[in-house]
């Protein structure tokens, strides 16, 4: 479904990725692991068109996405939940969720406001609250709910567990597992090794700006050497 | 005179009326600033353009009201052309380059006005419909000035409704909060920018044509009003409607009452307010991004 072929990317003069290749098949959950600052988030931002793809190819559903702008990437069916969640503070919870609907960029599908509120009952009771008044966990749920309202074919998440309490992490884990069981394709960037490997089918280990290791989640759990070298676990 | 009730009422109305003009002029500038991170100093020229085109329309068509509706449209058109030819390319430029280019535009417009309309002061007659006054403490207070206050309030309410209560308003607020995230949810940010830019230009043009019967129409009028407009935007905080309302009220009142009560220091007062804001609350009174 998604193929990254030798992509190079970075901010201005600074290159962060020097030829990253990976792929995600339909219905798979794939995770990108790696130490801080190896460029995991950069991979996701490059897919979204937030950073320029300087070399290499991004192919989604057989179409090249290299020069696509973020709104075009969203329209093709990729929804993004950034590390900072990026809830719009001057919009209410309801308005945050309605935004992808009123922009009409996403596809028609099974995700509706009602379904998001029953998926995340927490949010239903906070409809009229301002985006800035939510706890970290609620913000994460809102960011995921908002992304789902694009009815994406691929959901990409950047460190959804960051800064959250263990009980909330468990809840997010359950919700993502539900989405996986429904057949949603997910690309996940994580620091939380246990969270990532219990959810993912396959893993890529990023180090020194390229992919250093790839394999199934079961394999990486056993490969202490790779864990030690590229994750410092 | 200081204890005279009608004196205060008249000054208050004058202050309100000046505040409303500042509001019409600043609101476009502020939202464009907040949404696009773009400093458009040529906004002042668009105000003057509104007055000049208003003058021509009124003369050709013999009706102030025709000018009232046509001038903002003409200014929005010029704004649209400006955007497509120049501003679109300057979007990713550094703030210094943006300021230099749009500052240059101010002078280009200045010479265009001189070339087309001549380097002298023109005037538009107050529309007949509003050419009367209300008796106030032995003077007549012109109805046209009350009309400006009324118009300002209506536009304020309309903008508030659109920004706070509609989907389009939510899109604009989302774009001001975080343009990248809005784009990732499917917003064609450039298209929204363009529309907002044109509406901002139309409001600047409206301010120009509305101001024309009170102030005279001359090439430098935009540059003159640009400074208080920028002060309004900075005091209020970038990109927020509440900020622009608060900022234009403060600047309008301080300037008006300053000129009457303390003419020696009046021109300084607004700058003192600006300095105080920058020291105590550099983000402005009601910034869009908390």
Coordinates of N, CA, C and O in Angstrom, one line a residue, chain B residues 134-234:
Chain B
X134 N -27.9 65.7 14.4 CA -28.7 65.6 15.7 C -28.2 66.7 16.6 O -27.0 66.9 16.8
X135 N -29.2 67.5 17.1 CA -28.8 68.6 18.0 C -28.2 68.0 19.3 O -28.7 67.0 19.9
X136 N -27.0 68.5 19.7 CA -26.4 68.0 20.8 C -25.6 69.2 21.5 O -24.6 69.6 21.0
X137 N -26.2 69.7 22.6 CA -25.6 70.8 23.3 C -25.3 72.0 22.5 O -24.2 72.5 22.5
X138 N -26.3 72.4 21.7 CA -26.1 73.6 20.9 C -25.4 73.4 19.6 O -25.2 74.3 18.8
X139 N -24.9 72.1 19.3 CA -24.3 71.9 18.0 C -25.1 70.8 17.3 O -25.9 70.1 17.9
X140 N -24.8 70.6 16.0 CA -25.4 69.5 15.3 C -24.3 68.4 15.1 O -23.2 68.7 14.6
X141 N -24.7 67.2 15.6 CA -23.8 66.1 15.4 C -24.1 65.4 14.1 O -25.3 64.9 13.9
X142 N -23.2 65.3 13.1 CA -23.6 64.8 11.8 C -24.0 63.3 11.8 O -23.4 62.5 12.4
X143 N -25.2 63.0 11.2 CA -25.7 61.7 11.1 C -24.7 60.7 10.4 O -24.7 59.5 10.8
X144 N -24.0 61.3 9.5 CA -23.0 60.4 8.8 C -22.0 59.7 9.7 O -21.7 58.6 9.5
X145 N -21.6 60.5 10.7 CA -20.7 59.9 11.7 C -21.3 58.8 12.5 O -20.7 57.8 12.8
X146 N -22.6 59.0 12.8 CA -23.3 57.9 13.5 C -23.4 56.7 12.6 O -23.3 55.5 13.1
X147 N -23.6 56.9 11.3 CA -23.7 55.8 10.4 C -22.4 55.0 10.4 O -22.5 53.8 10.3
X148 N -21.3 55.7 10.5 CA -20.0 54.9 10.5 C -19.9 54.0 11.7 O -19.5 52.9 11.6
X149 N -20.4 54.6 12.8 CA -20.3 53.8 14.1 C -21.2 52.6 13.9 O -20.9 51.4 14.2
X150 N -22.4 52.8 13.4 CA -23.4 51.8 13.2 C -22.9 50.7 12.2 O -22.9 49.5 12.5
X151 N -22.3 51.1 11.1 CA -21.7 50.2 10.1 C -20.6 49.4 10.7 O -20.6 48.1 10.5
X152 N -19.7 50.0 11.5 CA -18.7 49.3 12.2 C -19.2 48.2 13.1 O -18.7 47.1 13.0
X153 N -20.2 48.5 13.8 CA -20.8 47.6 14.7 C -21.4 46.4 14.0 O -21.3 45.2 14.4
X154 N -22.1 46.7 12.9 CA -22.7 45.6 12.1 C -21.6 44.7 11.5 O -21.7 43.5 11.6
X155 N -20.5 45.3 11.0 CA -19.5 44.4 10.4 C -18.8 43.6 11.5 O -18.5 42.4 11.3
X156 N -18.7 44.2 12.7 CA -18.1 43.5 13.8 C -18.9 42.3 14.1 O -18.4 41.2 14.3
X157 N -20.2 42.5 14.2 CA -21.2 41.4 14.6 C -21.1 40.3 13.5 O -21.1 39.1 13.8
X158 N -21.1 40.8 12.2 CA -21.1 39.8 11.1 C -19.9 39.0 11.2 O -19.9 37.8 11.0
X159 N -18.7 39.6 11.3 CA -17.5 38.9 11.4 C -17.4 37.9 12.5 O -17.0 36.8 12.4
X160 N -18.0 38.4 13.7 CA -18.0 37.5 14.9 C -18.8 36.3 14.6 O -18.4 35.2 14.9
X161 N -20.0 36.5 14.0 CA -20.9 35.4 13.7 C -20.2 34.4 12.7 O -20.2 33.2 13.0
X162 N -19.6 34.9 11.7 CA -18.9 34.0 10.7 C -17.8 33.3 11.3 O -17.6 32.1 11.2
X163 N -16.9 34.0 12.1 CA -15.7 33.4 12.7 C -16.1 32.4 13.8 O -15.4 31.3 13.9
X164 N -17.1 32.7 14.6 CA -17.3 31.9 15.8 C -18.4 30.8 15.5 O -18.5 29.9 16.3
X165 N -19.3 31.0 14.6 CA -20.5 30.2 14.5 C -20.6 29.4 13.2 O -21.6 28.8 13.0
X166 N -19.7 29.5 12.3 CA -19.8 28.8 11.1 C -18.6 27.9 10.8 O -17.6 28.0 11.4
X167 N -18.8 26.9 9.9 CA -17.8 26.0 9.5 C -16.6 26.8 8.9 O -15.4 26.4 9.1
X168 N -16.9 27.8 8.1 CA -15.9 28.6 7.5 C -15.0 29.3 8.5 O -13.8 29.3 8.5
X169 N -15.7 29.8 9.5 CA -15.0 30.4 10.6 C -14.1 29.5 11.4 O -12.9 29.8 11.7
X170 N -14.6 28.2 11.6 CA -13.8 27.2 12.3 C -12.5 26.9 11.4 O -11.5 26.7 12.0
X171 N -12.7 26.9 10.1 CA -11.6 26.6 9.2 C -10.5 27.7 9.4 O -9.3 27.4 9.5
X172 N -11.0 29.0 9.4 CA -10.0 30.1 9.5 C -9.3 30.0 10.8 O -8.1 30.2 10.9
X173 N -10.1 29.8 11.9 CA -9.5 29.7 13.2 C -8.5 28.6 13.3 O -7.4 28.7 13.9
X174 N -8.8 27.4 12.7 CA -7.9 26.3 12.7 C -6.6 26.7 11.9 O -5.5 26.4 12.3
X175 N -6.8 27.4 10.8 CA -5.6 27.8 10.0 C -4.7 28.8 10.8 O -3.5 28.7 10.7
X176 N -5.4 29.7 11.6 CA -4.6 30.6 12.4 C -3.8 29.8 13.5 O -2.7 30.0 13.8
X177 N -4.6 28.9 14.1 CA -4.0 28.1 15.2 C -2.8 27.3 14.7 O -1.7 27.3 15.3
X178 N -2.9 26.6 13.6 CA -1.9 25.6 13.2 C -2.2 25.3 11.7 O -2.9 24.3 11.4
X179 N -1.6 26.0 10.8 CA -1.8 25.8 9.4 C -1.4 24.4 8.9 O -2.1 23.8 8.1
X180 N -0.3 23.9 9.4 CA 0.2 22.6 9.0 C -0.8 21.5 9.3 O -1.1 20.6 8.5
X181 N -1.3 21.5 10.6 CA -2.2 20.5 11.0 C -3.5 20.6 10.2 O -4.1 19.6 9.8
X182 N -4.0 21.8 9.9 CA -5.2 22.0 9.2 C -5.0 21.4 7.8 O -5.9 20.8 7.2
X183 N -3.8 21.6 7.2 CA -3.5 21.1 5.9 C -3.6 19.6 5.9 O -4.1 18.9 5.0
X184 N -3.0 19.0 7.0 CA -3.0 17.5 7.1 C -4.4 16.9 7.2 O -4.6 15.7 7.0
X185 N -5.4 17.8 7.6 CA -6.8 17.3 7.7 C -7.5 17.6 6.4 O -8.8 17.5 6.3
X186 N -6.8 18.1 5.4 CA -7.4 18.3 4.1 C -7.7 19.7 3.7 O -8.4 20.0 2.7
X187 N -7.2 20.7 4.5 CA -7.5 22.1 4.1 C -6.4 22.6 3.1 O -5.2 22.5 3.3
X188 N -7.0 23.1 2.0 CA -6.1 23.7 1.0 C -5.8 25.1 1.6 O -6.6 26.1 1.3
X189 N -4.8 25.2 2.3 CA -4.5 26.4 3.1 C -4.4 27.7 2.2 O -4.8 28.7 2.5
X190 N -3.7 27.4 1.0 CA -3.5 28.6 0.1 C -4.8 29.2 -0.4 O -5.0 30.4 -0.5
X191 N -5.8 28.3 -0.6 CA -7.1 28.7 -1.1 C -7.8 29.6 0.0 O -8.4 30.6 -0.3
X192 N -7.7 29.1 1.3 CA -8.3 29.8 2.4 C -7.6 31.2 2.5 O -8.3 32.2 2.7
X193 N -6.3 31.2 2.5 CA -5.5 32.4 2.5 C -6.0 33.4 1.5 O -6.2 34.6 1.8
X194 N -6.1 32.9 0.3 CA -6.5 33.8 -0.8 C -7.9 34.5 -0.5 O -8.0 35.7 -0.7
X195 N -8.8 33.7 -0.1 CA -10.2 34.2 0.2 C -10.1 35.2 1.3 O -10.7 36.3 1.2
X196 N -9.4 34.9 2.4 CA -9.3 35.8 3.5 C -8.6 37.1 3.1 O -9.0 38.2 3.5
X197 N -7.6 36.9 2.3 CA -6.9 38.1 1.8 C -7.8 39.1 1.1 O -7.8 40.3 1.3
X198 N -8.6 38.5 0.2 CA -9.5 39.3 -0.6 C -10.6 40.0 0.3 O -10.9 41.2 0.1
X199 N -11.1 39.3 1.3 CA -12.1 39.9 2.2 C -11.4 41.0 3.0 O -12.0 42.1 3.1
X200 N -10.2 40.8 3.4 CA -9.4 41.8 4.2 C -9.2 43.1 3.3 O -9.4 44.2 3.8
X201 N -8.9 42.9 2.0 CA -8.7 44.0 1.1 C -10.1 44.7 0.9 O -10.1 46.0 0.9
X202 N -11.2 44.0 0.8 CA -12.5 44.6 0.6 C -12.8 45.5 1.8 O -13.3 46.6 1.7
X203 N -12.5 45.0 3.0 CA -12.8 45.8 4.2 C -11.9 47.0 4.3 O -12.4 48.1 4.7
X204 N -10.7 46.9 3.8 CA -9.8 48.1 3.8 C -10.4 49.1 2.8 O -10.4 50.3 3.1
X205 N -10.9 48.6 1.7 CA -11.5 49.5 0.7 C -12.8 50.2 1.2 O -13.0 51.3 1.0
X206 N -13.5 49.4 2.0 CA -14.8 49.9 2.6 C -14.4 51.0 3.6 O -15.1 52.1 3.6
X207 N -13.4 50.8 4.4 CA -12.9 51.8 5.3 C -12.6 53.1 4.5 O -12.9 54.2 5.0
X208 N -11.9 52.9 3.4 CA -11.5 54.1 2.6 C -12.7 54.9 2.1 O -12.8 56.1 2.2
X209 N -13.7 54.2 1.5 CA -14.8 54.9 0.9 C -15.7 55.5 2.0 O -16.3 56.5 1.8
X210 N -15.8 54.9 3.2 CA -16.6 55.4 4.2 C -15.9 56.6 4.9 O -16.6 57.6 5.3
X211 N -14.6 56.6 4.9 CA -13.8 57.7 5.5 C -13.8 58.9 4.6 O -13.7 60.1 5.1
X212 N -14.0 58.7 3.3 CA -13.8 59.8 2.3 C -14.6 61.0 2.6 O -14.1 62.1 2.5
X213 N -15.9 60.9 2.9 CA -16.7 62.1 3.1 C -16.3 62.9 4.4 O -16.6 64.1 4.5
X214 N -15.6 62.3 5.3 CA -15.2 63.0 6.5 C -13.8 63.6 6.4 O -13.5 64.7 6.6
X215 N -12.9 62.7 6.1 CA -11.5 63.1 5.8 C -11.4 63.4 4.4 O -12.2 62.9 3.6
X216 N -10.4 64.2 4.0 CA -10.3 64.4 2.5 C -9.5 63.3 1.9 O -8.9 62.4 2.6
X217 N -9.6 63.2 0.6 CA -9.0 62.1 -0.1 C -7.7 62.6 -0.8 O -7.8 63.5 -1.6
X218 N -6.6 62.1 -0.4 CA -5.3 62.5 -0.9 C -4.3 61.3 -0.9 O -4.5 60.3 -0.2
X219 N -3.3 61.4 -1.8 CA -2.5 60.2 -2.0 C -1.9 59.6 -0.8 O -1.7 58.4 -0.6
X220 N -1.5 60.5 0.2 CA -0.7 59.9 1.3 C -1.6 59.4 2.5 O -1.2 59.1 3.5
X221 N -3.0 59.4 2.2 CA -3.9 59.1 3.3 C -3.7 57.7 3.9 O -3.9 57.4 5.1
X222 N -3.3 56.8 3.0 CA -3.1 55.4 3.4 C -1.8 55.2 4.3 O -1.9 54.5 5.4
X223 N -0.8 55.9 3.9 CA 0.5 55.8 4.7 C 0.3 56.4 6.1 O 0.7 55.9 7.1
X224 N -0.5 57.5 6.1 CA -0.8 58.2 7.4 C -1.5 57.3 8.4 O -1.2 57.3 9.5
X225 N -2.5 56.5 7.9 CA -3.3 55.7 8.8 C -2.7 54.3 9.0 O -3.1 53.6 9.9
X226 N -1.6 54.0 8.2 CA -1.0 52.7 8.4 C -0.4 52.5 9.8 O -0.5 51.4 10.4
X227 N 0.2 53.5 10.3 CA 0.9 53.4 11.6 C -0.1 53.1 12.7 O 0.1 52.1 13.5
X228 N -1.2 53.9 12.9 CA -2.1 53.5 13.9 C -2.7 52.1 13.7 O -3.0 51.4 14.7
X229 N -2.9 51.7 12.4 CA -3.4 50.4 12.2 C -2.5 49.3 12.7 O -2.9 48.4 13.3
X230 N -1.2 49.5 12.4 CA -0.2 48.5 12.9 C -0.2 48.5 14.4 O -0.1 47.4 15.0
X231 N -0.3 49.6 15.0 CA -0.3 49.7 16.5 C -1.6 48.9 17.0 O -1.4 48.2 18.0
X232 N -2.7 49.1 16.4 CA -3.9 48.3 16.8 C -3.6 46.8 16.7 O -3.9 46.1 17.7
X233 N -3.0 46.4 15.6 CA -2.8 45.0 15.4 C -1.8 44.4 16.5 O -2.0 43.4 17.1
X234 N -0.8 45.2 16.8 CA 0.2 44.8 17.8 C -0.4 44.8 19.2 O -0.2 43.8 20.0

